[in-house]
C-alpha cells in the first residue's frame, strides 16, 4: 500500500479530486439538493475544506438526512458516511470511479423526484442547539457528587455526562453545563428522527446524571 501510494498516489488523488468536483457540479443541479462547496470559504468559522467530502443538504425535500440515508441504502445499496437532521455526507476515495459517481448522482436524482413531488413535502426548518452556560468546569463536574434524574425533569440542573449525536460526536451538552429546555427539545427531535443520540450511562436516555449541588465558577 505504501509503495502504491508513493508511485501512484499523486495521479490517483488528482483523479479523485476531479471526480469530486464533477459530482459536486452535477448534484448542485438536482432540485431540492445543495452540495456544500468552496463558496462557503471566507464565511464565519470556515478556513479550508476537503474537496473529496460531499456534504449534501436534503432538508428542502422535506426529509431528514437520516431518512435519505435509509432510502439510499435500501434503494441503491449506497452507504453514506453519516447523516443528521438536514444532511448526508458522501466521501469519494481513490477507489471510486466515473461509474460510482454516476450511480450516486442517479440515485440522488431519483431521491429528489421521489420526495419533491410528494404533496406534503415542505422544507424542514433548521434548529440549532443553544450554547449552554458553563456553571462548573468539566473536571469539577466529573469529580462532584452526582445523582440520576429523569431527563425530562432535568432543566436547570448541571450535567455530569455527555449527550451527543454520533456521528459526528459534537456534544449537545457536556459535563458542567446547565441543561436548558431548548437543549432537551433538540435532543428529542434527534431521537424522534431516529438519529444515534448517545453519551449517558442510561442508553434509553430516559435518565441523566447531574450534579447534586455545585459552586458556580468564579
JSON list of C-alpha atoms in Angstrom, two decimals:
[
{"chain": "A", "resi": 1, "resn": "UNK", "atom": "CA", "xyz": [0.00, 0.00, 0.00]},
{"chain": "A", "resi": 2, "resn": "UNK", "atom": "CA", "xyz": [2.85, 2.39, 0.81]},
{"chain": "A", "resi": 3, "resn": "UNK", "atom": "CA", "xyz": [4.58, 1.63, -2.48]},
{"chain": "A", "resi": 4, "resn": "UNK", "atom": "CA", "xyz": [1.32, 2.12, -4.39]},
{"chain": "A", "resi": 5, "resn": "UNK", "atom": "CA", "xyz": [0.76, 5.45, -2.66]},
{"chain": "A", "resi": 6, "resn": "UNK", "atom": "CA", "xyz": [4.32, 6.57, -3.39]},
{"chain": "A", "resi": 7, "resn": "UNK", "atom": "CA", "xyz": [4.25, 5.61, -7.07]},
{"chain": "A", "resi": 8, "resn": "UNK", "atom": "CA", "xyz": [0.60, 6.22, -7.98]},
{"chain": "A", "resi": 9, "resn": "UNK", "atom": "CA", "xyz": [-0.74, 8.39, -5.19]},
{"chain": "A", "resi": 10, "resn": "UNK", "atom": "CA", "xyz": [-0.41, 11.78, -6.89]},
{"chain": "A", "resi": 11, "resn": "UNK", "atom": "CA", "xyz": [-2.23, 10.61, -10.01]},
{"chain": "A", "resi": 12, "resn": "UNK", "atom": "CA", "xyz": [-4.93, 8.78, -8.08]},
{"chain": "A", "resi": 13, "resn": "UNK", "atom": "CA", "xyz": [-5.66, 11.70, -5.77]},
{"chain": "A", "resi": 14, "resn": "UNK", "atom": "CA", "xyz": [-5.79, 14.07, -8.74]},
{"chain": "A", "resi": 15, "resn": "UNK", "atom": "CA", "xyz": [-8.35, 11.84, -10.43]},
{"chain": "A", "resi": 16, "resn": "UNK", "atom": "CA", "xyz": [-10.36, 11.62, -7.20]},
{"chain": "A", "resi": 17, "resn": "UNK", "atom": "CA", "xyz": [-10.43, 15.41, -6.88]},
{"chain": "A", "resi": 18, "resn": "UNK", "atom": "CA", "xyz": [-11.66, 15.71, -10.46]},
{"chain": "A", "resi": 19, "resn": "UNK", "atom": "CA", "xyz": [-14.42, 13.18, -9.75]},
{"chain": "A", "resi": 20, "resn": "UNK", "atom": "CA", "xyz": [-15.43, 15.05, -6.62]},
{"chain": "A", "resi": 21, "resn": "UNK", "atom": "CA", "xyz": [-15.66, 18.36, -8.47]},
{"chain": "A", "resi": 22, "resn": "UNK", "atom": "CA", "xyz": [-17.78, 16.76, -11.20]},
{"chain": "A", "resi": 23, "resn": "UNK", "atom": "CA", "xyz": [-20.03, 15.10, -8.63]},
{"chain": "A", "resi": 24, "resn": "UNK", "atom": "CA", "xyz": [-20.47, 18.39, -6.79]},
{"chain": "A", "resi": 25, "resn": "UNK", "atom": "CA", "xyz": [-21.33, 20.18, -10.04]},
{"chain": "A", "resi": 26, "resn": "UNK", "atom": "CA", "xyz": [-23.96, 17.60, -11.01]},
{"chain": "A", "resi": 27, "resn": "UNK", "atom": "CA", "xyz": [-25.51, 17.38, -7.54]},
{"chain": "A", "resi": 28, "resn": "UNK", "atom": "CA", "xyz": [-25.86, 21.16, -7.47]},
{"chain": "A", "resi": 29, "resn": "UNK", "atom": "CA", "xyz": [-28.20, 20.89, -10.45]},
{"chain": "A", "resi": 30, "resn": "UNK", "atom": "CA", "xyz": [-30.60, 18.46, -8.74]},
{"chain": "A", "resi": 31, "resn": "UNK", "atom": "CA", "xyz": [-33.77, 20.21, -7.49]},
{"chain": "A", "resi": 32, "resn": "UNK", "atom": "CA", "xyz": [-34.09, 20.29, -3.71]},
{"chain": "A", "resi": 33, "resn": "UNK", "atom": "CA", "xyz": [-30.45, 19.41, -3.01]},
{"chain": "A", "resi": 34, "resn": "UNK", "atom": "CA", "xyz": [-27.50, 21.61, -2.10]},
{"chain": "A", "resi": 35, "resn": "UNK", "atom": "CA", "xyz": [-23.95, 20.25, -2.11]},
{"chain": "A", "resi": 36, "resn": "UNK", "atom": "CA", "xyz": [-21.73, 22.49, 0.01]},
{"chain": "A", "resi": 37, "resn": "UNK", "atom": "CA", "xyz": [-18.62, 23.67, -1.81]},
{"chain": "A", "resi": 38, "resn": "UNK", "atom": "CA", "xyz": [-15.80, 26.23, -1.76]},
{"chain": "A", "resi": 39, "resn": "UNK", "atom": "CA", "xyz": [-18.35, 29.06, -1.87]},
{"chain": "A", "resi": 40, "resn": "UNK", "atom": "CA", "xyz": [-18.57, 28.83, 1.93]},
{"chain": "A", "resi": 41, "resn": "UNK", "atom": "CA", "xyz": [-14.88, 29.61, 2.39]},
{"chain": "A", "resi": 42, "resn": "UNK", "atom": "CA", "xyz": [-14.27, 33.02, 3.89]},
{"chain": "A", "resi": 43, "resn": "UNK", "atom": "CA", "xyz": [-17.54, 32.97, 5.79]},
{"chain": "A", "resi": 44, "resn": "UNK", "atom": "CA", "xyz": [-17.77, 32.66, 9.56]},
{"chain": "A", "resi": 45, "resn": "UNK", "atom": "CA", "xyz": [-15.96, 29.66, 11.07]},
{"chain": "A", "resi": 46, "resn": "UNK", "atom": "CA", "xyz": [-14.51, 28.43, 7.77]},
{"chain": "A", "resi": 47, "resn": "UNK", "atom": "CA", "xyz": [-10.89, 28.13, 6.72]},
{"chain": "A", "resi": 48, "resn": "UNK", "atom": "CA", "xyz": [-10.48, 25.36, 4.16]},
{"chain": "A", "resi": 49, "resn": "UNK", "atom": "CA", "xyz": [-12.29, 22.24, 3.04]},
{"chain": "A", "resi": 50, "resn": "UNK", "atom": "CA", "xyz": [-11.68, 18.71, 1.87]},
{"chain": "A", "resi": 51, "resn": "UNK", "atom": "CA", "xyz": [-12.97, 18.60, -1.71]},
{"chain": "A", "resi": 52, "resn": "UNK", "atom": "CA", "xyz": [-13.41, 14.82, -1.56]},
{"chain": "A", "resi": 53, "resn": "UNK", "atom": "CA", "xyz": [-16.18, 15.23, 1.05]},
{"chain": "A", "resi": 54, "resn": "UNK", "atom": "CA", "xyz": [-19.64, 15.94, -0.35]},
{"chain": "A", "resi": 55, "resn": "UNK", "atom": "CA", "xyz": [-21.97, 17.35, 2.35]},
{"chain": "A", "resi": 56, "resn": "UNK", "atom": "CA", "xyz": [-25.43, 17.26, 0.75]},
{"chain": "A", "resi": 57, "resn": "UNK", "atom": "CA", "xyz": [-28.33, 19.18, 2.31]},
{"chain": "A", "resi": 58, "resn": "UNK", "atom": "CA", "xyz": [-31.68, 17.41, 1.78]},
{"chain": "A", "resi": 59, "resn": "UNK", "atom": "CA", "xyz": [-33.96, 19.47, 4.05]},
{"chain": "A", "resi": 60, "resn": "UNK", "atom": "CA", "xyz": [-35.70, 21.18, 1.10]},
{"chain": "A", "resi": 61, "resn": "UNK", "atom": "CA", "xyz": [-37.10, 17.78, 0.10]},
{"chain": "A", "resi": 62, "resn": "UNK", "atom": "CA", "xyz": [-38.97, 17.67, 3.39]},
{"chain": "A", "resi": 63, "resn": "UNK", "atom": "CA", "xyz": [-36.98, 14.72, 4.71]},
{"chain": "A", "resi": 64, "resn": "UNK", "atom": "CA", "xyz": [-34.20, 14.31, 7.24]},
{"chain": "A", "resi": 65, "resn": "UNK", "atom": "CA", "xyz": [-30.71, 13.25, 6.36]},
{"chain": "A", "resi": 66, "resn": "UNK", "atom": "CA", "xyz": [-31.35, 10.01, 8.24]},
{"chain": "A", "resi": 67, "resn": "UNK", "atom": "CA", "xyz": [-34.37, 9.25, 6.04]},
{"chain": "A", "resi": 68, "resn": "UNK", "atom": "CA", "xyz": [-32.24, 9.95, 2.96]},
{"chain": "A", "resi": 69, "resn": "UNK", "atom": "CA", "xyz": [-29.53, 7.62, 4.30]},
{"chain": "A", "resi": 70, "resn": "UNK", "atom": "CA", "xyz": [-32.00, 4.76, 4.78]},
{"chain": "A", "resi": 71, "resn": "UNK", "atom": "CA", "xyz": [-33.57, 5.35, 1.34]},
{"chain": "A", "resi": 72, "resn": "UNK", "atom": "CA", "xyz": [-30.20, 5.31, -0.46]},
{"chain": "A", "resi": 73, "resn": "UNK", "atom": "CA", "xyz": [-29.20, 2.13, 1.34]},
{"chain": "A", "resi": 74, "resn": "UNK", "atom": "CA", "xyz": [-32.44, 0.32, 0.56]},
{"chain": "A", "resi": 75, "resn": "UNK", "atom": "CA", "xyz": [-32.93, 1.55, -2.99]},
{"chain": "A", "resi": 76, "resn": "UNK", "atom": "CA", "xyz": [-29.35, 1.72, -4.32]},
{"chain": "A", "resi": 77, "resn": "UNK", "atom": "CA", "xyz": [-27.16, -0.11, -1.80]},
{"chain": "A", "resi": 78, "resn": "UNK", "atom": "CA", "xyz": [-25.28, 3.16, -1.23]},
{"chain": "A", "resi": 79, "resn": "UNK", "atom": "CA", "xyz": [-23.83, 3.66, 2.25]},
{"chain": "A", "resi": 80, "resn": "UNK", "atom": "CA", "xyz": [-23.20, 7.28, 3.20]},
{"chain": "A", "resi": 81, "resn": "UNK", "atom": "CA", "xyz": [-20.58, 8.32, 5.75]},
{"chain": "A", "resi": 82, "resn": "UNK", "atom": "CA", "xyz": [-23.08, 9.92, 8.12]},
{"chain": "A", "resi": 83, "resn": "UNK", "atom": "CA", "xyz": [-26.40, 11.73, 8.31]},
{"chain": "A", "resi": 84, "resn": "UNK", "atom": "CA", "xyz": [-28.08, 14.27, 10.58]},
{"chain": "A", "resi": 85, "resn": "UNK", "atom": "CA", "xyz": [-31.39, 16.12, 10.69]},
{"chain": "A", "resi": 86, "resn": "UNK", "atom": "CA", "xyz": [-30.65, 18.02, 7.50]},
{"chain": "A", "resi": 87, "resn": "UNK", "atom": "CA", "xyz": [-27.72, 16.46, 5.60]},
{"chain": "A", "resi": 88, "resn": "UNK", "atom": "CA", "xyz": [-25.93, 13.39, 4.37]},
{"chain": "A", "resi": 89, "resn": "UNK", "atom": "CA", "xyz": [-22.18, 13.15, 3.85]},
{"chain": "A", "resi": 90, "resn": "UNK", "atom": "CA", "xyz": [-20.65, 11.21, 0.96]},
{"chain": "A", "resi": 91, "resn": "UNK", "atom": "CA", "xyz": [-16.90, 10.74, 0.62]},
{"chain": "A", "resi": 92, "resn": "UNK", "atom": "CA", "xyz": [-15.00, 9.96, -2.58]},
{"chain": "A", "resi": 93, "resn": "UNK", "atom": "CA", "xyz": [-11.76, 7.98, -2.44]},
{"chain": "A", "resi": 94, "resn": "UNK", "atom": "CA", "xyz": [-9.21, 6.67, -4.95]},
{"chain": "A", "resi": 95, "resn": "UNK", "atom": "CA", "xyz": [-11.39, 3.55, -5.03]},
{"chain": "A", "resi": 96, "resn": "UNK", "atom": "CA", "xyz": [-14.18, 5.50, -6.75]},
{"chain": "A", "resi": 97, "resn": "UNK", "atom": "CA", "xyz": [-14.62, 5.73, -10.49]},
{"chain": "A", "resi": 98, "resn": "UNK", "atom": "CA", "xyz": [-16.73, 7.59, -13.01]},
{"chain": "A", "resi": 99, "resn": "UNK", "atom": "CA", "xyz": [-19.24, 4.74, -12.74]},
{"chain": "A", "resi": 100, "resn": "UNK", "atom": "CA", "xyz": [-19.63, 5.02, -8.95]},
{"chain": "A", "resi": 101, "resn": "UNK", "atom": "CA", "xyz": [-20.11, 8.78, -9.22]},
{"chain": "A", "resi": 102, "resn": "UNK", "atom": "CA", "xyz": [-22.74, 8.29, -11.93]},
{"chain": "A", "resi": 103, "resn": "UNK", "atom": "CA", "xyz": [-24.54, 5.81, -9.66]},
{"chain": "A", "resi": 104, "resn": "UNK", "atom": "CA", "xyz": [-24.55, 8.33, -6.79]},
{"chain": "A", "resi": 105, "resn": "UNK", "atom": "CA", "xyz": [-25.86, 11.14, -9.00]},
{"chain": "A", "resi": 106, "resn": "UNK", "atom": "CA", "xyz": [-28.52, 8.88, -10.49]},
{"chain": "A", "resi": 107, "resn": "UNK", "atom": "CA", "xyz": [-29.64, 7.81, -7.01]},
{"chain": "A", "resi": 108, "resn": "UNK", "atom": "CA", "xyz": [-29.82, 11.42, -5.80]},
{"chain": "A", "resi": 109, "resn": "UNK", "atom": "CA", "xyz": [-31.88, 12.42, -8.84]},
{"chain": "A", "resi": 110, "resn": "UNK", "atom": "CA", "xyz": [-34.29, 9.61, -8.03]},
{"chain": "A", "resi": 111, "resn": "UNK", "atom": "CA", "xyz": [-34.36, 10.71, -4.38]},
{"chain": "A", "resi": 112, "resn": "UNK", "atom": "CA", "xyz": [-35.26, 14.24, -5.48]},
{"chain": "A", "resi": 113, "resn": "UNK", "atom": "CA", "xyz": [-38.05, 13.01, -7.75]},
{"chain": "A", "resi": 114, "resn": "UNK", "atom": "CA", "xyz": [-39.37, 10.64, -5.09]},
{"chain": "A", "resi": 115, "resn": "UNK", "atom": "CA", "xyz": [-39.79, 13.24, -2.35]},
{"chain": "A", "resi": 116, "resn": "UNK", "atom": "CA", "xyz": [-40.00, 16.57, -4.16]},
{"chain": "A", "resi": 117, "resn": "UNK", "atom": "CA", "xyz": [-43.33, 15.62, -5.73]},
{"chain": "A", "resi": 118, "resn": "UNK", "atom": "CA", "xyz": [-44.98, 14.44, -2.53]},
{"chain": "A", "resi": 119, "resn": "UNK", "atom": "CA", "xyz": [-47.94, 16.65, -1.65]},
{"chain": "A", "resi": 120, "resn": "UNK", "atom": "CA", "xyz": [-46.80, 17.03, 1.95]},
{"chain": "A", "resi": 121, "resn": "UNK", "atom": "CA", "xyz": [-43.19, 17.78, 1.12]},
{"chain": "A", "resi": 122, "resn": "UNK", "atom": "CA", "xyz": [-42.03, 21.08, 2.55]},
{"chain": "A", "resi": 123, "resn": "UNK", "atom": "CA", "xyz": [-38.62, 22.34, 3.67]},
{"chain": "A", "resi": 124, "resn": "UNK", "atom": "CA", "xyz": [-37.54, 21.42, 7.18]},
{"chain": "A", "resi": 125, "resn": "UNK", "atom": "CA", "xyz": [-36.76, 24.38, 9.42]},
{"chain": "A", "resi": 126, "resn": "UNK", "atom": "CA", "xyz": [-33.21, 24.31, 10.75]},
{"chain": "A", "resi": 127, "resn": "UNK", "atom": "CA", "xyz": [-32.95, 24.15, 14.52]},
{"chain": "A", "resi": 128, "resn": "UNK", "atom": "CA", "xyz": [-29.61, 24.57, 16.25]},
{"chain": "A", "resi": 129, "resn": "UNK", "atom": "CA", "xyz": [-29.00, 23.69, 19.90]},
{"chain": "A", "resi": 130, "resn": "UNK", "atom": "CA", "xyz": [-28.27, 26.62, 22.22]},
{"chain": "A", "resi": 131, "resn": "UNK", "atom": "CA", "xyz": [-24.79, 27.21, 23.59]},
{"chain": "A", "resi": 132, "resn": "UNK", "atom": "CA", "xyz": [-25.25, 26.24, 27.27]},
{"chain": "A", "resi": 133, "resn": "UNK", "atom": "CA", "xyz": [-23.94, 28.20, 30.24]},
{"chain": "A", "resi": 134, "resn": "UNK", "atom": "CA", "xyz": [-20.89, 26.57, 31.85]},
{"chain": "A", "resi": 135, "resn": "UNK", "atom": "CA", "xyz": [-21.56, 26.54, 35.59]},
{"chain": "A", "resi": 136, "resn": "UNK", "atom": "CA", "xyz": [-18.72, 24.20, 36.55]},
{"chain": "A", "resi": 137, "resn": "UNK", "atom": "CA", "xyz": [-15.61, 23.04, 34.77]},
{"chain": "A", "resi": 138, "resn": "UNK", "atom": "CA", "xyz": [-15.77, 19.56, 33.22]},
{"chain": "A", "resi": 139, "resn": "UNK", "atom": "CA", "xyz": [-13.20, 18.45, 35.81]},
{"chain": "A", "resi": 140, "resn": "UNK", "atom": "CA", "xyz": [-15.32, 19.77, 38.72]},
{"chain": "A", "resi": 141, "resn": "UNK", "atom": "CA", "xyz": [-18.39, 18.08, 37.27]},
{"chain": "A", "resi": 142, "resn": "UNK", "atom": "CA", "xyz": [-16.51, 14.79, 36.83]},
{"chain": "A", "resi": 143, "resn": "UNK", "atom": "CA", "xyz": [-15.44, 14.62, 40.49]},
{"chain": "A", "resi": 144, "resn": "UNK", "atom": "CA", "xyz": [-18.61, 16.11, 42.03]},
{"chain": "A", "resi": 145, "resn": "UNK", "atom": "CA", "xyz": [-21.32, 14.19, 43.85]},
{"chain": "A", "resi": 146, "resn": "UNK", "atom": "CA", "xyz": [-23.99, 13.24, 41.33]},
{"chain": "A", "resi": 147, "resn": "UNK", "atom": "CA", "xyz": [-27.48, 11.80, 41.16]},
{"chain": "A", "resi": 148, "resn": "UNK", "atom": "CA", "xyz": [-29.74, 10.33, 38.49]},
{"chain": "A", "resi": 149, "resn": "UNK", "atom": "CA", "xyz": [-32.85, 12.28, 37.44]},
{"chain": "A", "resi": 150, "resn": "UNK", "atom": "CA", "xyz": [-35.38, 11.87, 34.61]},
{"chain": "A", "resi": 151, "resn": "UNK", "atom": "CA", "xyz": [-34.10, 13.65, 31.51]},
{"chain": "A", "resi": 152, "resn": "UNK", "atom": "CA", "xyz": [-37.42, 15.44, 31.01]},
{"chain": "A", "resi": 153, "resn": "UNK", "atom": "CA", "xyz": [-37.14, 16.89, 34.54]},
{"chain": "A", "resi": 154, "resn": "UNK", "atom": "CA", "xyz": [-33.50, 17.95, 34.29]},
{"chain": "A", "resi": 155, "resn": "UNK", "atom": "CA", "xyz": [-33.94, 21.57, 33.14]},
{"chain": "A", "resi": 156, "resn": "UNK", "atom": "CA", "xyz": [-31.83, 23.89, 35.29]},
{"chain": "A", "resi": 157, "resn": "UNK", "atom": "CA", "xyz": [-29.60, 21.10, 36.57]},
{"chain": "A", "resi": 158, "resn": "UNK", "atom": "CA", "xyz": [-25.90, 20.76, 35.76]},
{"chain": "A", "resi": 159, "resn": "UNK", "atom": "CA", "xyz": [-24.76, 17.92, 33.50]},
{"chain": "A", "resi": 160, "resn": "UNK", "atom": "CA", "xyz": [-22.32, 15.33, 34.79]},
{"chain": "A", "resi": 161, "resn": "UNK", "atom": "CA", "xyz": [-22.02, 13.41, 31.49]},
{"chain": "A", "resi": 162, "resn": "UNK", "atom": "CA", "xyz": [-22.16, 13.95, 27.75]},
{"chain": "A", "resi": 163, "resn": "UNK", "atom": "CA", "xyz": [-25.10, 13.91, 25.35]},
{"chain": "A", "resi": 164, "resn": "UNK", "atom": "CA", "xyz": [-24.25, 13.94, 21.64]},
{"chain": "A", "resi": 165, "resn": "UNK", "atom": "CA", "xyz": [-25.33, 12.70, 18.25]},
{"chain": "A", "resi": 166, "resn": "UNK", "atom": "CA", "xyz": [-22.66, 10.34, 16.99]},
{"chain": "A", "resi": 167, "resn": "UNK", "atom": "CA", "xyz": [-21.60, 10.64, 14.26]},
{"chain": "A", "resi": 168, "resn": "UNK", "atom": "CA", "xyz": [-20.30, 13.36, 14.21]},
{"chain": "A", "resi": 169, "resn": "UNK", "atom": "CA", "xyz": [-19.92, 13.34, 18.00]},
{"chain": "A", "resi": 170, "resn": "UNK", "atom": "CA", "xyz": [-20.22, 17.07, 18.74]},
{"chain": "A", "resi": 171, "resn": "UNK", "atom": "CA", "xyz": [-21.69, 17.41, 22.27]},
{"chain": "A", "resi": 172, "resn": "UNK", "atom": "CA", "xyz": [-25.13, 18.95, 22.70]},
{"chain": "A", "resi": 173, "resn": "UNK", "atom": "CA", "xyz": [-24.41, 19.01, 26.43]},
{"chain": "A", "resi": 174, "resn": "UNK", "atom": "CA", "xyz": [-21.19, 18.24, 28.29]},
{"chain": "A", "resi": 175, "resn": "UNK", "atom": "CA", "xyz": [-20.25, 17.97, 31.97]},
{"chain": "A", "resi": 176, "resn": "UNK", "atom": "CA", "xyz": [-20.53, 21.28, 33.81]},
{"chain": "A", "resi": 177, "resn": "UNK", "atom": "CA", "xyz": [-23.18, 22.86, 31.54]},
{"chain": "A", "resi": 178, "resn": "UNK", "atom": "CA", "xyz": [-26.64, 23.94, 32.66]},
{"chain": "A", "resi": 179, "resn": "UNK", "atom": "CA", "xyz": [-29.42, 21.99, 30.95]},
{"chain": "A", "resi": 180, "resn": "UNK", "atom": "CA", "xyz": [-31.86, 24.25, 29.09]},
{"chain": "A", "resi": 181, "resn": "UNK", "atom": "CA", "xyz": [-35.30, 23.42, 27.73]},
{"chain": "A", "resi": 182, "resn": "UNK", "atom": "CA", "xyz": [-34.11, 24.23, 24.20]},
{"chain": "A", "resi": 183, "resn": "UNK", "atom": "CA", "xyz": [-31.34, 21.66, 24.56]},
{"chain": "A", "resi": 184, "resn": "UNK", "atom": "CA", "xyz": [-33.85, 18.99, 25.56]},
{"chain": "A", "resi": 185, "resn": "UNK", "atom": "CA", "xyz": [-36.10, 19.87, 22.63]},
{"chain": "A", "resi": 186, "resn": "UNK", "atom": "CA", "xyz": [-33.15, 19.47, 20.25]},
{"chain": "A", "resi": 187, "resn": "UNK", "atom": "CA", "xyz": [-32.21, 16.14, 21.83]},
{"chain": "A", "resi": 188, "resn": "UNK", "atom": "CA", "xyz": [-35.75, 14.78, 21.49]},
{"chain": "A", "resi": 189, "resn": "UNK", "atom": "CA", "xyz": [-36.01, 15.99, 17.92]},
{"chain": "A", "resi": 190, "resn": "UNK", "atom": "CA", "xyz": [-32.92, 13.95, 17.02]},
{"chain": "A", "resi": 191, "resn": "UNK", "atom": "CA", "xyz": [-34.28, 10.91, 18.89]},
{"chain": "A", "resi": 192, "resn": "UNK", "atom": "CA", "xyz": [-37.62, 11.15, 17.08]},
{"chain": "A", "resi": 193, "resn": "UNK", "atom": "CA", "xyz": [-35.78, 11.35, 13.74]},
{"chain": "A", "resi": 194, "resn": "UNK", "atom": "CA", "xyz": [-34.04, 8.05, 14.54]},
{"chain": "A", "resi": 195, "resn": "UNK", "atom": "CA", "xyz": [-30.56, 9.53, 14.86]},
{"chain": "A", "resi": 196, "resn": "UNK", "atom": "CA", "xyz": [-27.97, 7.94, 17.19]},
{"chain": "A", "resi": 197, "resn": "UNK", "atom": "CA", "xyz": [-28.17, 10.14, 20.31]},
{"chain": "A", "resi": 198, "resn": "UNK", "atom": "CA", "xyz": [-25.83, 8.74, 22.94]},
{"chain": "A", "resi": 199, "resn": "UNK", "atom": "CA", "xyz": [-23.42, 9.52, 25.77]},
{"chain": "A", "resi": 200, "resn": "UNK", "atom": "CA", "xyz": [-25.26, 8.97, 29.07]},
{"chain": "A", "resi": 201, "resn": "UNK", "atom": "CA", "xyz": [-24.88, 5.79, 31.10]},
{"chain": "A", "resi": 202, "resn": "UNK", "atom": "CA", "xyz": [-28.60, 5.18, 30.50]},
{"chain": "A", "resi": 203, "resn": "UNK", "atom": "CA", "xyz": [-28.75, 4.04, 26.84]},
{"chain": "A", "resi": 204, "resn": "UNK", "atom": "CA", "xyz": [-32.51, 4.69, 26.74]},
{"chain": "A", "resi": 205, "resn": "UNK", "atom": "CA", "xyz": [-31.91, 8.40, 27.52]},
{"chain": "A", "resi": 206, "resn": "UNK", "atom": "CA", "xyz": [-34.79, 8.35, 29.98]},
{"chain": "A", "resi": 207, "resn": "UNK", "atom": "CA", "xyz": [-32.48, 9.44, 32.80]},
{"chain": "A", "resi": 208, "resn": "UNK", "atom": "CA", "xyz": [-29.34, 11.53, 33.05]},
{"chain": "A", "resi": 209, "resn": "UNK", "atom": "CA", "xyz": [-26.61, 12.07, 35.64]},
{"chain": "A", "resi": 210, "resn": "UNK", "atom": "CA", "xyz": [-26.45, 15.59, 37.13]},
{"chain": "A", "resi": 211, "resn": "UNK", "atom": "CA", "xyz": [-24.64, 17.31, 39.99]},
{"chain": "A", "resi": 212, "resn": "UNK", "atom": "CA", "xyz": [-26.32, 17.14, 43.40]},
{"chain": "A", "resi": 213, "resn": "UNK", "atom": "CA", "xyz": [-25.12, 20.65, 44.20]},
{"chain": "A", "resi": 214, "resn": "UNK", "atom": "CA", "xyz": [-22.46, 22.97, 42.89]},
{"chain": "A", "resi": 215, "resn": "UNK", "atom": "CA", "xyz": [-20.44, 26.10, 43.44]},
{"chain": "A", "resi": 216, "resn": "UNK", "atom": "CA", "xyz": [-20.53, 28.34, 40.33]},
{"chain": "A", "resi": 217, "resn": "UNK", "atom": "CA", "xyz": [-17.28, 29.05, 38.54]},
{"chain": "A", "resi": 218, "resn": "UNK", "atom": "CA", "xyz": [-15.63, 32.23, 39.84]}
]
